Amino acid sequence: MSKSLYKRGKYHHGLFQIQNQLVFDKMVMKDSFRLSLAFLLLILHVSSSLASSDSVYDTFLQCLEKNTNQSDQVSNILYSPTNSSFSKVLSNYIRNARLNRTTTRKPLLIVTPTQETQVGAAVICAKTAGIQLKIRSGGHDYEGISYVSDVPFIILDMFNFKSIAVDIADESVWVQSGATLGELYYEIWKKSKVHGFPAGVCPTVGVGGHISGGGYGNMLRKYGLSVDFVVDAQIVDVNGKLLDRKSMGEDLFWAIKGGGGASFGVILSYKLKLVPVPERVTVFRIETLLDQNSTTTDIVYKWQQVAPSIDDGLFMRLLLQPVSSKVNKGAKTVRATVITMYLGTADQLVSLLGKEFPELGLKKEDCIETSWIDSVVWWANFDNGTSPDVLLDRDLDSANFLRRKSDYVQNPISKDGLEWIFKKLIELGKTGFVFNPYGGKMSEISASETPFPHRAGNLYKIQYSVNWDEVEIEIERNYTTQVRRLYSYMTPFVSKNPRSAFLNYRDLDIGITTNGKDSYQEGMVYGLKYFNDNFHRLVKIKTAVDPDNFFRNEQSIPTLPSKA
Ligand SMILES: Cc1cc2nc3c(=O)[nH]c(=O)nc-3n(C[C@H](O)[C@H](O)[C@H](O)COP(=O)(O)OP(=O)(O)OC[C@H]3O[C@@H](n4cnc5c(N)ncnc54)[C@H](O)[C@@H]3O)c2cc1C
Ligand SMILES: *[C@@H]1O[C@H](CO)[C@@H](O)[C@H](O)[C@H]1NC(C)=O
Ligand SMILES: *[C@@H]1O[C@H](CO)[C@@H](O)[C@H](O)[C@H]1NC(C)=O
Ligand SMILES: *[C@@H]1O[C@H](CO)[C@@H](O)[C@H](O)[C@H]1NC(C)=O
Ligand SMILES: *[C@@H]1O[C@H](CO)[C@@H](O)[C@H](O)[C@H]1NC(C)=O
Ligand SMILES: *[C@@H]1O[C@H](CO)[C@@H](O)[C@H](O)[C@H]1NC(C)=O
Ligand SMILES: *[C@@H]1O[C@H](CO)[C@@H](O)[C@H](O)[C@H]1NC(C)=O
């Protein structure tokens, strides 16, 4: 997440008006017969879906009452589209404006449990009703699969499950799935200035999706992934039963450390081991422009060698973005930005990079030496000096329009290759890259230790990134085409057979399942990309714990094809 790739900011006035206008314009273009027919169908559709959602609401409410014995409480945790706060509850944890259109399919119901028994009851009641259940924690899924579906669905929204219990003597923490990473970092910091946790850099990301998807952050090279520090968990299974590590068994415990929680159950909490952080760490950001600085290509080329192999305490993220040229009016160029986290002092870092990466020209003045928690705030793009309290801000109901894809690079790209790629970035005009170096601890952990398989042999991961503010659907089409084209241009430079992808960078382009009779074949397509050979073990576990595939979504782990 960088200032320009992940722009903060509230959005938007007048979305409804603009979209209604668009819909209206389209309708006017049709002849009047079709117009009135469409209008009639629209009314029928709206009224019948309201009626059915009313009865779904009543049935579901009664079921919750029966399965919790809380007739007085459950009506406070169940929303139907007729409840006045339904839209607000829905959009609070939408983190991609692309999936917040009036045309985006809405849930029949939203359940916002505050107690474990209510989670179990919600699972049982959705199963009884035969309706798909989508589980949402922080809502950061790039394709919104925690809150959007093509089929009728209910959202189980976990934002109330946010308790965090840090135990410094045990160097561990129990954190509930609806807590945010920012809240987790903050609570650790309140108890200790020399402990931290290796997870993502965006403070509003939810623990539930992030950790079950294999989360990583800027201590990846020193410590590995978030899932490498999970020591226990609580999950509600398909029968509504609450399990911990011991009662779920090692297979299911393995699966929810990177296989995606949503295929297996509802994760209530994780127990995590804390990691040591020094009292002083160092961060910096250096930019260079292709058309102003002849060393830009050399820097990017050299970065590929240095970033994945240098001292494990150093994480150097590289951003490549098309930007307006300052020397050539109207033209574009490429900006390379190196953003760094170093678990040590500025003097050590300047001397280390002076030796190993002199092309970067790092000076002490470029460095900010600070505490770990302030580095978290800095990485989240707040100004130097902002109080860590900002990590507690859930920043509700705000988002850009965005699209992401991912790749892994296993061999350095040549200078010619890089220059060709730069040309393509400029040609396309908007989509950028984030390169995240691997190596260090990531190369020491076996590919089957957790479901996340992309360990040794990967130099860096690419995130394709395009953000925009315009509501018009044509703009979305343009940027979608762009990012897909760039992905296609990158084919010769990235991993193949399978072309690997990162589950937390959800991308429905790489394959989906309709959860019908071909779900195993469909699931294999994206499953091998996300999990390589670990896919097969995930399928076996899925088949054992959820044989009827209740916990399903567009990219869930399928069950084995039935023998019948
Ligand atoms: C701005 C931004 C920055 C990001 N930065 C990073 C980063 O630095 N590192 C990184 O690794 N990733 C990063 N991500 C990706 C992020 O880790 C994933 O999107 C992650 O899945 C989000 O978790 P969530 O709970 O917020 O999302 P949600 O959308 O709530 O959930 C994501 C998926 O997990 C499932 N799920 C959620 N909660 C539960 C639960 N309690 N039990 C079972 N299943 C559940 C959902 O059904 C869905 O399939 C970033 C995303 C964004 C938008
Ligand atoms: C609800 O109460 C009934 C009657 O006391 C009892 O049999 C049942 O087990 C209870 N159910 C739950 C979920 O507590
Ligand atoms: C939704 O509306 C129903 C009917 O008016 C009401 O009983 C219920 O309490 C409302 N739900 C919430 C969460 O406010
Ligand atoms: C180019 O970048 C290098 C390394 O950051 C720096 O030393 C140099 O001053 C830059 N040159 C120009 C013209 O910006
Ligand atoms: C960052 O803030 C700290 C404390 O507020 C200050 O000492 C330091 O000089 C600042 N650094 C930069 C680069 O602004
Ligand atoms: C979603 O749309 C609503 C209605 O236009 C708007 O109020 C809200 O801010 C939007 N939220 C996000 C996250 O885009
Ligand atoms: C698509 O977006 C790019 C970059 O913003 C722009 O240059 C181009 O004109 C757009 N194309 C269309 C058809 O809108």
XYZ file of C-alpha atoms and ligand atoms in Angstrom:
701
model
C 0.000 0.000 0.000
C 1.535 3.311 -0.966
C 0.278 6.849 -1.012
C -0.511 6.671 -4.702
C -1.465 3.005 -5.065
C -3.820 3.004 -2.140
C -5.307 6.434 -1.897
C -7.214 7.140 1.260
C -10.259 9.261 1.090
C -13.982 9.233 1.284
C -16.204 8.676 -1.665
C -18.771 9.840 -3.063
C -21.676 12.135 -3.394
C -24.242 11.582 -6.034
C -23.388 8.006 -6.949
C -27.037 7.036 -6.853
C -28.093 9.893 -9.095
C -25.391 9.218 -11.664
C -26.122 5.528 -11.805
C -29.835 5.954 -12.010
C -29.220 8.387 -14.837
C -27.110 5.779 -16.647
C -29.749 3.113 -16.215
C -32.401 5.540 -17.390
C -30.415 6.583 -20.473
C -30.051 2.968 -21.488
C -33.730 2.369 -21.053
C -34.729 5.389 -23.105
C -32.774 4.010 -26.015
C -35.072 1.015 -26.211
C -38.488 1.253 -27.791
C -41.427 2.104 -25.635
C -42.855 -1.414 -25.561
C -39.626 -2.815 -24.181
C -39.354 0.120 -21.843
C -42.717 -0.555 -20.242
C -42.078 -4.288 -20.156
C -38.749 -3.720 -18.468
C -40.393 -1.396 -16.015
C -43.105 -3.898 -15.226
C -40.537 -6.650 -14.721
C -38.527 -4.362 -12.505
C -41.550 -3.690 -10.280
C -42.465 -7.371 -10.147
C -38.879 -8.264 -9.361
C -38.542 -5.676 -6.614
C -41.827 -6.506 -4.943
C -41.357 -10.257 -5.126
C -37.816 -10.063 -3.802
C -38.981 -7.845 -0.949
C -41.763 -10.263 -0.102
C -39.463 -13.248 -0.214
C -36.833 -11.461 1.828
C -39.511 -10.706 4.447
C -40.363 -14.359 4.793
C -36.688 -15.320 4.733
C -36.215 -12.825 7.551
C -39.023 -14.307 9.681
C -37.943 -17.881 9.111
C -34.316 -17.092 9.836
C -35.178 -15.111 12.952
C -37.251 -17.967 14.353
C -34.470 -20.398 13.578
C -31.921 -18.192 15.371
C -34.239 -17.945 18.388
C -34.645 -21.689 18.516
C -30.945 -22.410 18.171
C -29.765 -19.841 20.693
C -32.686 -19.654 23.144
C -32.268 -15.869 22.944
C -35.646 -14.694 21.720
C -35.007 -11.226 23.100
C -31.542 -10.720 21.616
C -31.423 -12.157 18.116
C -33.598 -9.497 16.496
C -30.772 -7.056 17.303
C -28.314 -8.978 15.136
C -30.438 -9.647 12.042
C -30.966 -7.139 9.206
C -33.185 -7.477 6.165
C -33.163 -4.950 3.292
C -36.205 -3.285 4.887
C -34.262 -2.377 8.040
C -33.232 1.261 7.790
C -29.592 0.573 8.693
C -29.220 -2.363 6.269
C -27.354 -0.348 3.597
C -25.036 1.218 6.110
C -24.198 -2.106 7.770
C -23.571 -3.573 4.333
C -21.287 -0.799 3.072
C -19.373 -0.232 6.321
C -16.980 -3.060 5.478
C -16.973 -2.713 1.698
C -13.394 -1.844 0.737
C -13.723 -1.688 -3.012
C -16.079 0.876 -4.549
C -16.244 -1.298 -7.698
C -18.410 -3.681 -5.661
C -20.578 -0.971 -4.134
C -22.689 -0.145 -7.177
C -26.486 -0.007 -7.101
C -26.294 -2.898 -9.558
C -24.160 -5.029 -7.213
C -26.203 -7.949 -5.891
C -27.194 -7.424 -2.247
C -27.598 -10.056 0.480
C -31.023 -11.310 1.581
C -29.959 -10.832 5.192
C -27.005 -9.697 7.272
C -26.273 -11.398 10.598
C -23.949 -9.556 12.995
C -23.319 -11.983 15.877
C -21.854 -10.855 19.176
C -21.616 -14.327 20.765
C -20.238 -17.711 19.772
C -23.604 -19.485 20.028
C -25.074 -16.997 17.561
C -22.389 -17.928 15.022
C -23.214 -21.613 15.378
C -26.926 -20.849 15.048
C -26.328 -18.729 11.912
C -24.500 -21.646 10.273
C -27.275 -24.096 11.154
C -30.019 -21.724 10.019
C -28.363 -20.882 6.675
C -27.852 -24.599 6.078
C -31.480 -25.357 6.943
C -32.683 -22.586 4.644
C -30.366 -23.828 1.866
C -28.927 -20.354 1.351
C -25.270 -19.588 0.742
C -23.483 -17.976 3.691
C -20.732 -15.419 3.038
C -18.379 -14.732 5.924
C -16.926 -11.249 6.298
C -14.314 -9.967 8.747
C -12.525 -6.841 7.470
C -14.107 -6.885 3.998
C -10.812 -6.305 2.139
C -11.257 -9.140 -0.331
C -10.243 -7.619 -3.692
C -13.179 -9.310 -5.445
C -15.594 -8.782 -2.568
C -16.372 -12.473 -2.264
C -17.106 -11.943 1.441
C -20.111 -9.754 0.577
C -21.113 -10.255 -3.079
C -22.483 -13.283 -4.899
C -24.288 -14.210 -8.102
C -26.684 -16.434 -6.176
C -28.941 -15.508 -3.227
C -26.864 -15.213 -0.064
C -26.639 -14.122 3.571
C -23.690 -12.249 5.081
C -22.307 -13.404 8.413
C -20.535 -10.215 9.457
C -17.898 -10.734 12.152
C -16.981 -7.117 12.926
C -18.203 -7.425 16.543
C -15.690 -10.190 17.258
C -12.780 -7.893 17.982
C -11.305 -8.768 21.344
C -7.518 -8.992 21.598
C -5.803 -10.576 24.628
C -2.032 -10.080 24.670
C 0.010 -12.239 27.070
C 3.558 -10.899 27.161
C 4.809 -13.563 29.614
C 3.745 -16.212 27.084
C 4.714 -13.986 24.105
C 1.358 -14.721 22.499
C -2.015 -13.169 21.721
C -5.553 -14.457 21.187
C -7.169 -12.260 18.566
C -10.708 -12.541 17.252
C -11.328 -12.625 13.521
C -13.196 -9.309 13.297
C -10.319 -7.347 14.834
C -8.206 -5.310 12.410
C -4.443 -5.573 11.978
C -4.123 -1.991 13.243
C -5.931 -2.914 16.459
C -3.713 -5.981 16.847
C -0.489 -3.953 16.444
C -1.778 -1.288 18.809
C -2.659 -3.744 21.587
C 0.731 -5.456 21.320
C 2.500 -2.071 21.472
C 0.511 -1.063 24.561
C 1.922 -4.088 26.387
C 5.469 -4.170 25.008
C 7.781 -1.986 22.931
C 9.922 -4.920 21.835
C 7.255 -7.259 20.486
C 5.426 -7.148 17.194
C 3.645 -9.378 14.716
C 4.484 -10.123 11.064
C 1.288 -9.291 9.142
C 0.009 -6.854 6.519
C 0.711 -3.154 6.256
C -2.843 -1.884 5.819
C -4.280 -1.315 9.318
C -7.944 -1.828 8.399
C -7.422 -5.345 6.988
C -9.366 -7.951 8.996
C -7.643 -10.737 10.919
C -10.149 -13.393 9.740
C -9.517 -13.126 6.007
C -5.910 -12.007 6.237
C -4.534 -14.799 8.393
C -6.646 -17.569 6.916
C -5.351 -16.424 3.511
C -1.678 -16.545 4.514
C -1.023 -12.834 5.317
C 2.350 -11.180 4.898
C 3.888 -7.815 5.655
C 7.176 -5.975 5.842
C 8.849 -8.461 8.227
C 8.303 -11.309 5.737
C 11.994 -11.875 5.042
C 12.902 -11.965 8.726
C 10.019 -14.069 10.044
C 7.905 -15.452 7.198
C 4.112 -15.253 6.998
C 1.493 -14.577 9.670
C 0.457 -18.231 9.447
C 3.930 -19.335 10.512
C 3.046 -17.956 13.967
C -0.426 -19.432 14.468
C -0.416 -21.844 17.430
C -4.138 -22.356 18.068
C -7.509 -21.347 16.651
C -11.233 -21.466 17.302
C -13.591 -22.367 14.472
C -17.308 -23.044 14.148
C -17.782 -26.042 11.878
C -20.564 -26.985 9.471
C -22.619 -28.441 12.345
C -22.410 -25.205 14.305
C -19.935 -26.757 16.737
C -17.117 -24.761 18.294
C -13.697 -26.428 17.875
C -10.181 -25.555 18.969
C -6.884 -26.909 17.645
C -7.177 -30.065 19.707
C -10.763 -30.880 18.781
C -10.457 -29.889 15.105
C -7.312 -31.957 14.595
C -4.057 -31.123 12.813
C -5.435 -31.445 9.274
C -8.122 -28.793 9.631
C -5.741 -26.651 11.701
C -3.240 -26.844 8.823
C -5.919 -25.914 6.269
C -6.965 -22.684 7.977
C -3.367 -21.456 8.018
C -3.442 -20.201 4.425
C -6.057 -22.325 2.645
C -8.708 -19.637 3.105
C -11.050 -19.884 6.088
C -14.245 -19.599 4.101
C -13.988 -23.129 2.643
C -13.846 -24.798 6.052
C -15.889 -22.971 8.672
C -16.189 -19.700 10.530
C -12.972 -18.725 12.254
C -13.670 -17.032 15.575
C -10.101 -16.416 16.695
C -6.441 -17.254 16.274
C -3.746 -17.627 18.905
C -0.519 -16.106 17.591
C 3.069 -16.158 18.773
C 4.552 -12.657 18.977
C 7.952 -11.875 17.461
C 10.738 -9.673 18.842
C 11.266 -6.238 17.273
C 14.155 -3.895 18.085
C 13.485 -0.640 19.925
C 14.683 1.286 16.872
C 13.864 0.403 13.287
C 14.547 2.384 10.112
C 12.333 3.251 7.153
C 12.887 5.239 3.968
C 11.320 5.985 0.594
C 13.401 6.828 -2.482
C 12.000 7.640 -5.908
C 13.588 7.766 -9.320
C 12.062 8.687 -12.694
C 12.886 6.818 -15.873
C 13.070 9.908 -18.066
C 15.051 12.003 -15.584
C 17.507 9.503 -14.285
C 19.520 7.235 -16.507
C 20.173 4.819 -13.628
C 16.497 3.876 -13.159
C 16.688 0.664 -15.199
C 19.958 -0.290 -13.474
C 18.375 0.252 -10.068
C 15.384 -1.948 -10.868
C 17.631 -4.590 -12.404
C 19.958 -4.610 -9.408
C 17.015 -4.601 -6.988
C 16.022 -8.031 -8.291
C 19.376 -9.428 -7.152
C 19.806 -7.546 -3.905
C 16.325 -7.352 -2.362
C 15.696 -11.141 -2.131
C 19.207 -12.006 -0.890
C 20.337 -9.196 1.428
C 20.147 -9.287 5.274
C 16.788 -10.819 6.391
C 16.062 -7.776 8.529
C 15.664 -5.632 5.408
C 12.461 -5.572 3.339
C 12.676 -3.342 0.255
C 9.387 -3.035 -1.592
C 9.619 -1.668 -5.141
C 6.775 0.191 -6.850
C 6.684 0.812 -10.598
C 4.044 3.225 -11.811
C 3.279 5.169 -14.975
C 3.227 8.890 -14.102
C 3.138 12.194 -15.986
C 6.529 13.305 -17.171
C 7.922 16.529 -15.761
C 10.320 17.111 -18.649
C 8.068 16.067 -21.542
C 4.724 17.860 -21.381
C 1.836 15.510 -22.067
C 4.022 12.412 -22.069
C 4.252 9.668 -19.483
C 7.200 8.018 -17.830
C 7.770 5.359 -15.179
C 8.492 6.110 -11.540
C 10.337 3.534 -9.437
C 9.911 3.901 -5.677
C 11.759 1.859 -3.077
C 9.960 1.690 0.282
C 11.846 0.033 3.081
C 11.580 -1.507 6.523
C 14.816 -2.362 8.333
C 15.031 -4.004 11.742
C 18.065 -1.978 12.798
C 19.489 1.544 12.965
C 19.939 4.110 10.197
C 23.739 3.926 10.440
C 23.677 0.164 9.968
C 21.310 0.487 7.017
C 23.316 3.209 5.242
C 26.449 1.150 5.573
C 24.723 -2.077 4.458
C 23.196 -0.524 1.335
C 26.359 1.467 0.585
C 28.105 -1.877 0.217
C 25.393 -3.958 -1.448
C 23.284 -1.462 -3.395
C 25.345 1.678 -4.067
C 23.220 2.404 -7.182
C 20.424 3.486 -4.848
C 22.579 6.261 -3.350
C 20.962 6.020 0.107
C 21.997 8.805 2.495
C 21.388 9.049 6.213
C 19.078 12.046 5.617
C 16.753 9.770 3.611
C 16.226 7.537 6.653
C 13.702 7.805 9.472
C 14.834 5.932 12.566
C 11.849 5.276 14.772
C 9.964 2.816 16.996
C 8.317 -0.258 15.483
C 4.796 1.088 16.067
C 5.654 4.413 14.403
C 7.030 2.478 11.446
C 3.638 0.751 11.192
C 1.966 4.170 11.094
C 4.481 5.413 8.498
C 3.979 2.350 6.278
C 0.235 3.018 6.445
C 0.968 6.395 4.809
C 0.246 8.618 7.748
C 2.558 11.575 8.250
C 5.614 11.089 10.410
C 4.610 11.954 13.964
C 0.950 10.785 13.711
C -0.181 9.108 16.942
C -0.549 5.297 16.881
C -4.181 5.907 17.937
C -4.879 6.220 14.231
C -4.451 2.439 14.014
C -7.729 2.068 15.905
C -9.665 3.958 13.231
C -11.669 1.453 11.206
C -12.182 4.106 8.542
C -15.677 2.782 7.855
C -17.395 2.967 4.525
C -14.578 4.408 2.425
C -12.855 2.957 -0.599
C -11.463 3.581 -4.072
C -12.406 1.585 -7.111
C -9.700 -1.014 -7.475
C -8.477 -4.156 -9.186
C -5.556 -6.429 -8.375
C -3.736 -9.459 -9.785
C -0.622 -11.346 -8.737
C 2.393 -13.218 -10.110
C 5.645 -14.727 -8.909
C 9.053 -14.057 -10.474
C 11.638 -16.832 -10.168
C 14.388 -15.581 -12.497
C 15.636 -11.997 -12.759
C 14.182 -10.081 -15.703
C 16.886 -8.796 -18.069
C 17.458 -5.073 -18.627
C 15.958 -5.381 -22.102
C 12.968 -7.134 -20.589
C 12.536 -4.378 -18.011
C 12.738 -1.658 -20.653
C 10.095 -3.429 -22.719
C 7.883 -3.698 -19.621
C 8.365 0.017 -18.867
C 7.189 0.801 -22.408
C 4.060 -1.257 -21.817
C 3.348 0.479 -18.497
C 3.532 3.836 -20.269
C 1.410 2.630 -23.187
C -1.341 1.313 -20.892
C -1.087 4.432 -18.751
C -2.616 3.594 -15.397
C -1.810 0.128 -14.015
C 1.245 -0.196 -11.776
C 3.264 -2.910 -10.046
C 4.277 -3.617 -6.467
C 7.262 -5.971 -6.222
C 7.613 -7.674 -2.832
C 10.955 -9.423 -2.273
C 11.063 -12.954 -0.871
C 14.126 -14.903 0.273
C 15.324 -14.939 3.880
C 13.043 -16.935 6.168
C 10.643 -17.621 3.273
C 13.273 -19.847 1.646
C 13.811 -21.865 4.819
C 10.220 -23.037 5.292
C 9.040 -26.029 3.290
C 6.326 -25.526 0.680
C 4.009 -27.965 2.454
C 4.424 -26.579 5.974
C 1.254 -24.535 5.416
C -1.172 -24.417 2.441
C 0.704 -21.334 1.142
C 3.266 -22.948 -1.209
C 5.271 -20.031 -2.643
C 8.429 -20.296 -0.567
C 11.974 -21.163 -1.781
C 12.689 -20.423 -5.429
C 10.672 -17.232 -5.636
C 12.609 -13.982 -5.988
C 9.615 -11.736 -5.592
C 5.859 -11.485 -5.850
C 4.196 -8.992 -8.159
C 0.988 -7.229 -7.315
C -0.723 -5.615 -10.298
C -2.531 -2.576 -9.070
C -4.966 -0.085 -10.525
C -7.029 2.371 -8.462
C -9.455 4.980 -9.712
C -12.170 7.376 -8.554
C -14.560 7.606 -11.503
C -17.973 5.967 -11.195
C -18.563 5.406 -14.926
C -18.677 1.767 -15.898
C -16.715 2.531 -19.108
C -13.746 3.571 -16.987
C -13.914 0.298 -15.088
C -13.917 -1.600 -18.395
C -10.891 0.337 -19.592
C -8.846 -0.417 -16.467
C -9.956 -4.018 -16.345
C -8.754 -4.473 -19.911
C -5.495 -2.704 -19.028
C -4.627 -4.852 -16.078
C -5.483 -8.038 -17.985
C -3.319 -6.947 -20.892
C -0.395 -6.216 -18.617
C -0.836 -9.648 -17.040
C -0.682 -11.188 -20.472
C 2.464 -9.186 -21.413
C 4.157 -10.530 -18.277
C 3.709 -14.199 -19.242
C 7.318 -14.820 -20.349
C 8.775 -13.343 -17.150
C 6.808 -15.114 -14.416
C 6.223 -18.580 -12.932
C 4.566 -21.202 -15.131
C 2.905 -24.628 -14.779
C 1.177 -23.465 -12.738
C 1.345 -19.692 -13.090
C 1.241 -19.064 -9.340
C -0.999 -16.573 -7.573
C -1.500 -15.336 -4.011
C -4.853 -16.134 -2.395
C -4.969 -12.861 -0.476
C -4.685 -11.018 -3.801
C -8.010 -12.545 -4.841
C -8.463 -12.552 -8.603
C -11.504 -14.212 -10.155
C -9.898 -14.043 -13.634
C -7.750 -17.068 -12.807
C -10.779 -19.329 -12.521
C -14.026 -19.748 -10.642
C -16.398 -22.522 -9.687
C -20.179 -22.478 -9.824
C -20.148 -25.215 -7.170
C -22.062 -27.535 -9.466
C -21.126 -30.989 -10.660
C -17.831 -29.806 -12.204
C -16.627 -28.063 -9.072
C -13.601 -30.317 -8.632
C -12.308 -29.714 -12.167
C -13.085 -26.009 -11.879
C -11.477 -25.776 -8.460
C -8.303 -27.422 -9.706
C -7.749 -24.541 -12.162
C -7.413 -21.767 -9.562
C -6.536 -24.170 -6.734
C -3.226 -25.249 -8.287
C -2.312 -21.599 -8.905
C -2.967 -20.554 -5.328
C -1.739 -23.708 -3.588
C 0.375 -25.772 -6.028
C 0.445 -29.397 -4.777
C -1.060 -28.421 -1.432
C -4.363 -28.172 -3.300
C -4.805 -31.950 -3.127
C -4.448 -32.061 0.646
C -6.875 -29.154 0.993
C -9.452 -31.063 -1.096
C -9.114 -34.136 1.141
C -9.573 -32.066 4.283
C -12.506 -30.197 2.772
C -14.169 -33.483 1.831
C -13.739 -34.769 5.382
C -14.992 -31.694 7.261
C -17.659 -30.307 4.889
C -18.692 -33.145 2.559
C -21.830 -31.339 1.357
C -19.896 -28.192 0.460
C -21.908 -25.826 2.619
C -18.953 -23.435 3.020
C -18.583 -22.450 -0.608
C -17.844 -19.444 -2.759
C -16.541 -18.544 -6.212
C -13.053 -19.819 -5.366
C -13.579 -22.223 -2.491
C -11.845 -25.571 -2.120
C -14.059 -28.217 -3.778
C -14.836 -31.646 -2.368
C -13.614 -34.769 -4.156
C -15.981 -35.776 -6.973
C -18.526 -38.159 -5.485
C -18.103 -41.802 -6.444
C -21.786 -42.150 -7.248
C -5.854 -1.899 1.184
C -5.454 -3.337 1.253
C -4.188 -3.661 1.706
C -3.787 -4.983 1.806
N -2.545 -5.265 2.262
C -2.167 -6.556 2.410
C -0.894 -6.905 2.935
O -0.091 -6.036 3.275
N -0.585 -8.214 3.061
C -1.473 -9.207 2.707
O -1.164 -10.392 2.873
N -2.664 -8.899 2.186
C -3.033 -7.618 2.036
N -4.271 -7.329 1.544
C -5.157 -8.430 1.179
C -5.879 -8.957 2.414
O -4.992 -9.653 3.248
C -6.971 -9.914 1.998
O -7.915 -9.245 1.213
C -7.660 -10.536 3.200
O -8.383 -11.666 2.804
C -8.566 -9.537 3.878
O -9.133 -10.032 5.042
P -10.488 -9.363 5.547
O -10.942 -10.101 6.728
O -10.306 -7.895 5.633
O -11.405 -9.618 4.271
P -12.833 -10.259 4.014
O -13.237 -9.671 2.704
O -13.730 -10.083 5.163
O -12.521 -11.802 3.839
C -11.650 -12.317 2.861
C -11.918 -13.803 2.657
O -11.789 -14.486 3.900
C -13.026 -15.070 4.292
N -13.205 -14.825 5.731
C -13.198 -13.619 6.353
N -13.377 -13.779 7.656
C -13.516 -15.098 7.891
C -13.738 -15.872 9.064
N -13.860 -15.284 10.261
N -13.844 -17.210 8.944
C -13.742 -17.801 7.734
N -13.521 -17.124 6.602
C -13.406 -15.773 6.664
C -14.072 -14.345 3.474
O -15.254 -15.118 3.336
C -13.336 -14.115 2.187
O -13.315 -15.288 1.424
C -4.684 -6.011 1.431
C -5.953 -5.674 0.966
C -6.351 -4.354 0.874
C -7.721 -4.011 0.371
C -32.802 -24.301 24.509
O -33.632 -24.658 25.566
C -34.182 -25.985 25.455
C -35.174 -26.175 26.581
O -34.621 -25.756 27.791
C -33.042 -26.999 25.493
O -33.524 -28.288 25.346
C -32.075 -26.695 24.356
O -30.946 -27.544 24.420
C -31.598 -25.246 24.408
N -30.830 -24.954 23.207
C -29.705 -24.238 23.208
C -29.036 -24.006 21.890
O -29.229 -23.772 24.237
C -35.057 -4.942 11.647
O -36.441 -4.690 11.561
C -37.243 -5.526 12.394
C -38.690 -5.254 12.069
O -38.955 -3.877 12.195
C -36.903 -5.253 13.850
O -37.661 -6.071 14.716
C -35.409 -5.552 14.059
O -35.030 -5.264 15.378
C -34.573 -4.758 13.078
N -33.200 -5.215 13.175
C -32.237 -4.474 13.682
C -30.872 -5.114 13.782
O -32.384 -3.316 14.027
C 19.475 9.366 -10.034
O 19.323 8.499 -8.949
C 20.494 8.329 -8.189
C 20.195 7.273 -7.162
O 19.030 7.572 -6.427
C 20.906 9.647 -7.558
O 22.119 9.485 -6.881
C 21.024 10.679 -8.616
O 21.214 11.936 -8.013
C 19.807 10.739 -9.510
N 20.007 11.622 -10.595
C 19.101 12.486 -11.015
C 19.455 13.309 -12.208
O 18.010 12.588 -10.475
C 9.870 12.261 12.212
O 9.348 12.633 13.482
C 10.273 12.591 14.521
C 9.530 12.833 15.817
O 8.336 13.516 15.597
C 11.386 13.604 14.261
O 12.348 13.574 15.294
C 12.041 13.275 12.938
O 12.988 14.245 12.594
C 11.002 13.192 11.821
N 11.669 12.729 10.627
C 11.386 13.185 9.417
C 12.210 12.638 8.292
O 10.520 14.003 9.203
C -21.136 2.877 -1.091
O -22.209 3.579 -1.689
C -22.966 4.356 -0.767
C -24.173 4.915 -1.523
O -23.756 5.682 -2.603
C -22.061 5.434 -0.191
O -22.781 6.196 0.750
C -20.871 4.772 0.492
O -19.973 5.741 0.969
C -20.138 3.845 -0.465
N -19.102 3.123 0.261
C -17.975 2.671 -0.297
C -17.063 1.945 0.588
O -17.714 2.821 -1.468
C -8.186 4.315 -20.801
O -7.381 4.874 -19.782
C -6.150 5.413 -20.235
C -5.330 5.825 -19.026
O -6.080 6.541 -18.068
C -6.447 6.585 -21.168
O -5.233 7.118 -21.627
C -7.298 6.074 -22.320
O -7.658 7.145 -23.151
C -8.539 5.381 -21.822
N -9.235 4.778 -22.938
C -10.534 4.842 -23.044
C -11.108 4.135 -24.239
O -11.235 5.430 -22.234
